[in-house]
Short mmCIF file of C-alpha atoms and ligand atoms in Angstrom, two decimals:
data_model
loop_
_atom_site.label_atom_id
_atom_site.label_comp_id
_atom_site.label_asym_id
_atom_site.label_seq_id
_atom_site.Cartn_x
_atom_site.Cartn_y
_atom_site.Cartn_z
CA UNK A 1 95.56 90.85 131.48
CA UNK A 2 94.03 90.72 128.00
CA UNK A 3 93.03 87.10 127.12
CA UNK A 4 91.50 87.61 123.71
CA UNK A 5 91.43 90.41 121.00
CA UNK A 6 88.77 90.75 118.36
CA UNK A 7 89.80 92.56 115.28
CA UNK A 8 88.45 93.26 111.96
CA UNK A 9 89.61 90.51 109.68
CA UNK A 10 93.18 91.41 108.44
CA UNK A 11 94.62 91.64 104.92
CA UNK A 12 98.31 90.93 103.93
CA UNK A 13 99.49 93.48 101.43
CA UNK A 14 102.59 91.33 100.48
CA UNK A 15 102.74 87.55 100.08
CA UNK A 16 104.53 85.09 97.70
CA UNK A 17 102.09 82.18 96.78
CA UNK A 18 104.43 80.90 93.89
CA UNK A 19 103.07 78.16 91.60
CA UNK A 20 102.08 74.50 91.22
CA UNK A 21 102.59 72.27 94.34
CA UNK A 22 104.14 74.93 96.47
CA UNK A 23 101.05 77.33 95.86
CA UNK A 24 98.64 74.51 96.88
CA UNK A 25 100.43 73.96 100.05
CA UNK A 26 101.09 77.45 101.13
CA UNK A 27 97.81 79.33 100.16
CA UNK A 28 95.74 77.81 103.10
CA UNK A 29 97.95 79.67 105.73
CA UNK A 30 97.27 83.17 104.23
CA UNK A 31 93.69 82.53 103.49
CA UNK A 32 93.28 81.14 107.01
CA UNK A 33 93.67 84.51 108.58
CA UNK A 34 93.30 87.18 105.90
CA UNK A 35 90.26 88.30 103.92
CA UNK A 36 92.57 89.62 101.00
CA UNK A 37 96.13 89.19 99.97
CA UNK A 38 98.46 90.85 97.45
CA UNK A 39 99.95 88.02 95.58
CA UNK A 40 103.36 89.01 94.26
CA UNK A 41 104.03 88.61 90.58
CA UNK A 42 107.64 87.43 90.73
CA UNK A 43 106.59 83.80 90.01
CA UNK A 44 108.74 81.76 87.78
CA UNK A 45 106.43 82.66 84.93
CA UNK A 46 106.29 86.50 85.53
CA UNK A 47 102.76 87.97 85.77
CA UNK A 48 102.95 90.85 83.09
CA UNK A 49 99.57 90.59 81.34
CA UNK A 50 96.02 90.78 82.19
CA UNK A 51 95.28 87.12 81.02
CA UNK A 52 98.01 85.86 83.47
CA UNK A 53 96.64 88.05 86.24
CA UNK A 54 93.18 86.60 85.79
CA UNK A 55 94.24 82.96 85.88
CA UNK A 56 96.76 83.49 88.65
CA UNK A 57 94.00 85.07 90.82
CA UNK A 58 91.69 82.11 90.12
CA UNK A 59 94.35 79.57 90.78
CA UNK A 60 95.18 81.12 94.22
CA UNK A 61 91.45 81.59 95.18
CA UNK A 62 90.54 78.13 94.18
CA UNK A 63 93.20 76.83 96.42
CA UNK A 64 92.10 78.94 99.47
CA UNK A 65 90.34 77.54 102.53
CA UNK A 66 87.98 80.47 102.97
CA UNK A 67 85.08 81.16 100.82
CA UNK A 68 85.35 84.98 100.42
CA UNK A 69 89.21 85.05 100.18
CA UNK A 70 90.45 87.41 97.47
CA UNK A 71 93.90 87.51 95.86
CA UNK A 72 94.83 90.92 94.45
CA UNK A 73 97.55 90.84 91.69
CA UNK A 74 99.95 93.61 90.86
CA UNK A 75 101.79 93.65 87.50
CA UNK A 76 105.41 92.81 87.29
CA UNK A 77 106.79 95.99 85.56
CA UNK A 78 109.13 95.68 82.81
CA UNK A 79 110.59 98.03 80.36
CA UNK A 80 108.76 96.07 77.46
CA UNK A 81 105.32 95.97 78.99
CA UNK A 82 102.24 95.97 76.72
CA UNK A 83 101.08 99.40 77.81
CA UNK A 84 97.49 99.01 76.34
CA UNK A 85 96.89 95.71 78.05
CA UNK A 86 98.38 97.15 81.33
CA UNK A 87 95.97 100.12 81.11
CA UNK A 88 93.01 97.98 80.39
CA UNK A 89 93.98 95.70 83.45
CA UNK A 90 94.17 98.75 85.79
CA UNK A 91 90.94 100.20 84.57
CA UNK A 92 89.03 97.02 84.93
CA UNK A 93 90.70 96.21 88.43
CA UNK A 94 92.43 93.03 87.01
CA UNK A 95 95.73 94.61 88.28
CA UNK A 96 95.74 96.14 91.76
CA UNK A 97 98.86 98.25 90.77
CA UNK A 98 102.32 97.68 89.40
CA UNK A 99 105.25 96.21 91.15
CA UNK A 100 108.75 97.60 90.55
CA UNK A 101 111.65 95.21 91.00
CA UNK A 102 115.00 96.87 90.20
CA UNK A 103 117.15 94.43 88.43
CA UNK A 104 118.78 91.82 90.65
CA UNK A 105 117.46 93.03 93.97
CA UNK A 106 115.73 89.69 94.90
CA UNK A 107 114.20 86.50 93.71
CA UNK A 108 113.26 86.59 90.08
CA UNK A 109 114.18 90.12 89.60
CA UNK A 110 116.61 89.41 86.78
CA UNK A 111 113.85 90.63 84.39
CA UNK A 112 113.06 93.65 86.45
CA UNK A 113 113.98 97.25 85.64
CA UNK A 114 117.41 98.26 84.88
CA UNK A 115 116.82 101.95 83.98
CA UNK A 116 114.07 103.11 86.02
CA UNK A 117 113.53 106.40 83.96
CA UNK A 118 112.45 104.21 81.09
CA UNK A 119 109.34 103.16 82.82
CA UNK A 120 108.31 106.77 83.96
CA UNK A 121 105.64 106.40 81.28
CA UNK A 122 104.07 103.60 83.35
CA UNK A 123 104.20 105.55 86.60
CA UNK A 124 102.22 108.37 84.69
CA UNK A 125 99.55 105.85 83.96
CA UNK A 126 99.37 104.62 87.45
CA UNK A 127 99.08 108.14 88.72
CA UNK A 128 96.40 108.95 86.19
CA UNK A 129 94.40 105.78 87.04
CA UNK A 130 94.75 106.55 90.81
CA UNK A 131 96.41 103.16 91.14
CA UNK A 132 99.41 101.92 93.33
CA UNK A 133 103.10 101.81 92.59
CA UNK A 134 104.47 99.07 94.79
CA UNK A 135 108.25 99.01 95.16
CA UNK A 136 110.97 96.72 96.10
CA UNK A 137 113.18 99.53 97.33
CA UNK A 138 116.72 98.36 96.81
CA UNK A 139 119.49 99.16 94.42
CA UNK A 140 121.94 96.34 93.80
CA UNK A 141 124.65 97.95 91.80
CA UNK A 142 128.22 99.45 91.96
CA UNK A 143 129.13 97.22 94.90
CA UNK A 144 126.73 99.07 97.23
CA UNK A 145 126.79 97.29 100.67
CA UNK A 146 123.93 94.92 101.10
CA UNK A 147 122.99 96.93 104.16
CA UNK A 148 122.76 100.15 102.31
CA UNK A 149 120.69 99.13 99.28
CA UNK A 150 117.52 100.62 100.61
CA UNK A 151 119.17 103.89 101.38
CA UNK A 152 120.83 104.20 97.92
CA UNK A 153 117.47 103.35 96.30
CA UNK A 154 115.69 106.10 98.18
CA UNK A 155 118.38 108.69 97.54
CA UNK A 156 118.95 107.86 93.88
CA UNK A 157 115.56 106.71 92.64
CA UNK A 158 112.61 107.23 95.10
CA UNK A 159 113.19 110.68 95.90
CA UNK A 160 112.97 111.65 92.29
CA UNK A 161 109.90 109.45 91.59
CA UNK A 162 108.22 111.14 94.60
CA UNK A 163 109.05 114.54 93.29
CA UNK A 164 108.04 113.77 89.60
CA UNK A 165 104.68 112.12 90.35
CA UNK A 166 103.31 114.01 93.36
CA UNK A 167 99.74 112.26 93.20
CA UNK A 168 101.09 108.86 92.58
CA UNK A 169 100.32 106.43 95.56
CA UNK A 170 103.45 104.53 96.52
CA UNK A 171 103.95 101.66 98.75
CA UNK A 172 107.58 101.03 99.92
CA UNK A 173 107.52 97.35 100.49
CA UNK A 174 109.01 95.59 103.57
CA UNK A 175 110.62 98.74 104.86
CA UNK A 176 113.80 97.59 106.59
CA UNK A 177 115.59 100.68 107.97
CA UNK A 178 115.12 103.70 110.13
CA UNK A 179 116.00 105.73 106.91
CA UNK A 180 113.18 104.11 105.06
CA UNK A 181 110.75 104.74 107.99
CA UNK A 182 111.77 108.36 108.08
CA UNK A 183 111.35 108.69 104.19
CA UNK A 184 107.86 107.29 104.34
CA UNK A 185 106.87 109.45 107.33
CA UNK A 186 108.13 112.62 105.67
CA UNK A 187 106.57 112.27 102.39
CA UNK A 188 102.98 112.43 101.14
CA UNK A 189 101.06 109.70 99.32
CA UNK A 190 103.56 107.10 100.43
CA UNK A 191 102.95 104.18 102.80
CA UNK A 192 105.06 101.23 103.88
CA UNK A 193 104.52 97.51 104.74
CA UNK A 194 106.35 95.97 107.63
CA UNK A 195 107.16 92.21 108.02
CA UNK A 196 107.28 90.42 111.17
CA UNK A 197 110.79 89.28 110.69
CA UNK A 198 112.09 92.76 110.27
CA UNK A 199 110.71 93.62 113.77
CA UNK A 200 112.26 90.42 115.33
CA UNK A 201 115.73 89.83 113.88
CA UNK A 202 118.87 91.86 113.49
CA UNK A 203 121.83 91.19 111.36
CA UNK A 204 123.48 89.09 114.08
CA UNK A 205 120.64 86.60 113.63
CA UNK A 206 121.77 86.14 109.97
CA UNK A 207 125.46 86.66 109.78
CA UNK A 208 127.56 85.44 112.58
CA UNK A 209 131.04 84.12 112.79
CA UNK A 210 131.33 84.35 109.14
CA UNK A 211 128.36 81.85 108.79
CA UNK A 212 125.03 82.79 107.23
CA UNK A 213 121.82 81.38 108.85
CA UNK A 214 119.92 80.82 105.45
CA UNK A 215 116.62 80.69 107.11
CA UNK A 216 117.03 84.26 108.28
CA UNK A 217 118.31 85.46 104.86
CA UNK A 218 115.86 87.65 102.99
CA UNK A 219 115.83 90.85 100.94
CA UNK A 220 116.12 93.49 102.15
CA UNK A 221 118.29 91.89 104.76
CA UNK A 222 117.44 92.62 108.51
CA UNK A 223 119.59 95.41 109.75
CA UNK A 224 120.49 96.93 113.25
CA UNK A 225 118.85 97.14 116.62
CA UNK A 226 118.04 100.84 115.80
CA UNK A 227 116.30 99.87 112.67
CA UNK A 228 114.26 97.27 114.37
CA UNK A 229 113.09 99.69 117.02
CA UNK A 230 112.24 102.24 114.54
CA UNK A 231 110.16 99.68 112.54
CA UNK A 232 108.29 98.70 115.87
CA UNK A 233 107.64 102.34 116.53
CA UNK A 234 106.14 102.89 113.02
CA UNK A 235 103.99 99.76 113.04
CA UNK A 236 102.82 100.10 116.84
CA UNK A 237 102.47 103.77 117.27
CA UNK A 238 103.30 106.25 114.69
CA UNK A 239 100.35 107.01 112.25
CA UNK A 240 98.30 105.70 109.39
CA UNK A 241 101.13 104.98 107.06
CA UNK A 242 102.23 101.50 107.74
CA UNK A 243 100.33 98.12 107.47
CA UNK A 244 100.86 94.38 107.19
CA UNK A 245 102.91 92.89 104.41
CA UNK A 246 104.45 89.66 105.74
CA UNK A 247 106.63 89.02 102.68
CA UNK A 248 106.12 85.44 103.45
CA UNK A 249 108.27 83.80 100.81
CA UNK A 250 108.58 80.04 100.77
CA UNK A 251 111.57 78.21 99.28
CA UNK A 252 112.19 74.37 99.50
CA UNK A 253 114.37 73.85 102.53
CA UNK A 254 117.06 72.00 100.31
CA UNK A 255 117.30 75.24 98.15
CA UNK A 256 117.84 77.35 101.24
CA UNK A 257 121.05 75.63 102.26
CA UNK A 258 122.90 75.69 99.00
CA UNK A 259 125.41 78.51 99.95
CA UNK A 260 126.56 78.92 96.37
CA UNK A 261 123.01 80.11 95.25
CA UNK A 262 121.30 81.02 98.50
CA UNK A 263 117.63 81.83 98.02
CA UNK A 264 116.25 84.87 99.90
CA UNK A 265 112.97 84.63 101.65
CA UNK A 266 111.47 83.81 104.96
CA UNK A 267 108.21 81.80 105.22
CA UNK A 268 106.05 83.19 108.11
CA UNK A 269 102.54 82.71 107.11
CA UNK A 270 101.79 79.79 109.38
CA UNK A 271 102.29 82.12 112.33
CA UNK A 272 102.60 85.78 111.03
CA UNK A 273 99.48 87.13 112.62
CA UNK A 274 100.30 85.66 115.90
CA UNK A 275 103.85 87.08 115.59
CA UNK A 276 102.54 90.52 115.00
CA UNK A 277 100.20 90.19 117.94
CA UNK A 278 103.03 89.30 120.18
CA UNK A 279 105.27 92.17 118.96
CA UNK A 280 102.34 94.61 119.63
CA UNK A 281 101.91 93.14 123.07
CA UNK A 282 105.58 93.64 123.81
CA UNK A 283 105.28 97.38 122.77
CA UNK A 284 102.22 97.61 124.98
CA UNK A 285 100.17 98.65 121.89
CA UNK A 286 97.68 95.75 121.42
CA UNK A 287 94.94 98.32 121.08
CA UNK A 288 96.71 99.61 117.75
CA UNK A 289 96.95 96.11 116.21
CA UNK A 290 93.76 96.41 114.26
CA UNK A 291 94.69 99.86 112.71
CA UNK A 292 98.11 98.15 111.38
CA UNK A 293 96.48 94.75 110.54
CA UNK A 294 93.06 95.82 109.03
CA UNK A 295 92.56 99.44 108.65
CA UNK A 296 95.54 101.42 107.30
CA UNK A 297 96.05 99.12 104.28
CA UNK A 298 92.55 99.21 102.64
CA UNK A 299 92.38 103.05 103.39
CA UNK A 300 95.60 103.61 101.54
CA UNK A 301 94.56 101.31 98.72
CA UNK A 302 91.09 102.99 98.40
CA UNK A 303 89.33 99.69 99.18
CA UNK A 304 86.60 98.87 101.65
CA UNK A 305 87.59 97.87 105.25
CA UNK A 306 86.40 94.26 105.73
CA UNK A 307 83.19 93.61 107.64
CA UNK A 308 84.08 90.28 109.22
CA UNK A 309 86.06 89.63 112.35
CA UNK A 310 88.76 87.31 113.82
CA UNK A 311 89.70 86.50 117.30
CA UNK A 312 93.25 86.08 118.71
CA UNK A 313 93.44 84.12 121.97
CA UNK A 314 96.01 84.24 124.58
CA UNK A 315 97.22 80.72 124.07
CA UNK A 316 100.52 79.09 123.55
CA UNK A 317 101.55 78.00 120.13
CA UNK A 318 104.67 76.14 119.34
CA UNK A 319 105.65 76.73 115.62
CA UNK A 320 106.42 73.44 113.88
CA UNK A 321 109.89 73.12 112.29
CA UNK A 322 108.72 72.60 108.79
CA UNK A 323 105.61 72.91 106.51
CA UNK A 324 105.74 69.60 104.90
CA UNK A 325 103.38 68.02 102.34
CA UNK A 326 104.08 65.81 99.30
CA UNK A 327 107.21 67.03 97.71
CA UNK A 328 107.18 70.30 99.56
CA UNK A 329 109.33 70.93 102.57
CA UNK A 330 109.75 74.54 103.74
CA UNK A 331 111.47 75.67 106.97
CA UNK A 332 108.80 77.83 109.11
CA UNK A 333 110.10 81.17 110.48
CA UNK A 334 110.26 80.95 114.34
CA UNK A 335 110.56 77.26 114.02
CA UNK A 336 110.32 75.48 117.37
CA UNK A 337 109.62 78.64 119.31
CA UNK A 338 106.71 79.71 121.50
CA UNK A 339 104.16 82.33 120.61
CA UNK A 340 101.78 83.52 123.23
CA UNK A 341 98.86 84.20 120.80
CA UNK A 342 96.85 81.85 118.61
CA UNK A 343 94.09 82.64 116.05
CA UNK A 344 90.97 80.95 117.38
O1 DOR B 1 113.50 87.63 100.73
C1 DOR B 1 112.76 87.99 99.69
N1 DOR B 1 112.20 86.87 99.12
N2 DOR B 1 112.56 89.12 99.44
C2 DOR B 1 111.74 89.43 98.22
O2 DOR B 1 111.63 90.65 97.97
C3 DOR B 1 111.27 88.36 97.34
C4 DOR B 1 111.18 87.15 98.07
C5 DOR B 1 111.05 85.87 97.09
O3 DOR B 1 110.31 85.99 96.24
O4 DOR B 1 111.62 84.89 97.52
ZN1 ZN B 2 108.33 90.02 98.62
#
């Protein structure tokens, strides 16, 4: 039996650090196990300029508990972006890419992009600068069923983006369906991040007997068993196209239980690497964990692979119910449950 695994230190290509007191509380969990994290720009004050990116990066890094931890910031794309500043920031590695939030797809996406054609000029710049387009791939329009939003986005928007900008590197974030996995696998210059929760939950864990479990509610919503299995195959076996993106997204517990304005997001960073390890173990694929956690991501982003290491031990860990400090109280994903791996 494997009792410990030594891997190249991972990176998390999709995390929400938020702002203020929440940022101070949650940053240590991601910096504990990762060398680099992409810090999503859908903060309450959206990150749309180079100045904001510089100060947000500093803020996160100064709250990290690890000395060479690095936060990478993508630009929140809007139809009214300052193109000169955006180009300057890409050329000077201030922005790691641009993040597309279609309007009303998720938290703080009300200022996202309504007519995606209107930002094709931005995609052209990303392609020219050999940078990355990160996409929240869901269309929330025309009464599209919540479970079909990813498929509609792929059919109505992504297909065309892919065919128009053939050299543009795209990351389809938090792939949630078999349809999404198949799209990533069958196109060039596109990769996908996969969360632990999309490989552990199905829609029955969220919607049951007309009740919603708010702590399992996230965007994209988790789907069917067949989707979960397809994501597990993609992460554990398929190829070089998938890597870690936890989408760890903390909300105050009190905001998660207000059904009239339910916040989408699952906070997994206190145990995400341990969860990935247990999923890979269940799939008999522990030998492939390092590719998913530490190699595929930097290769796709064109960055160096980390040169430090981390060890996971076969050791029981019970996830605490809450992350609680000062005025912050966030429900942890997998709360109260046992995981068989622990970062040493
Ligand atoms: O569930 C989610 N929460 N999905 C996202 O895409 C955003 C995130 C958040 O910021 O709360
Ligand atoms: Zn996210």
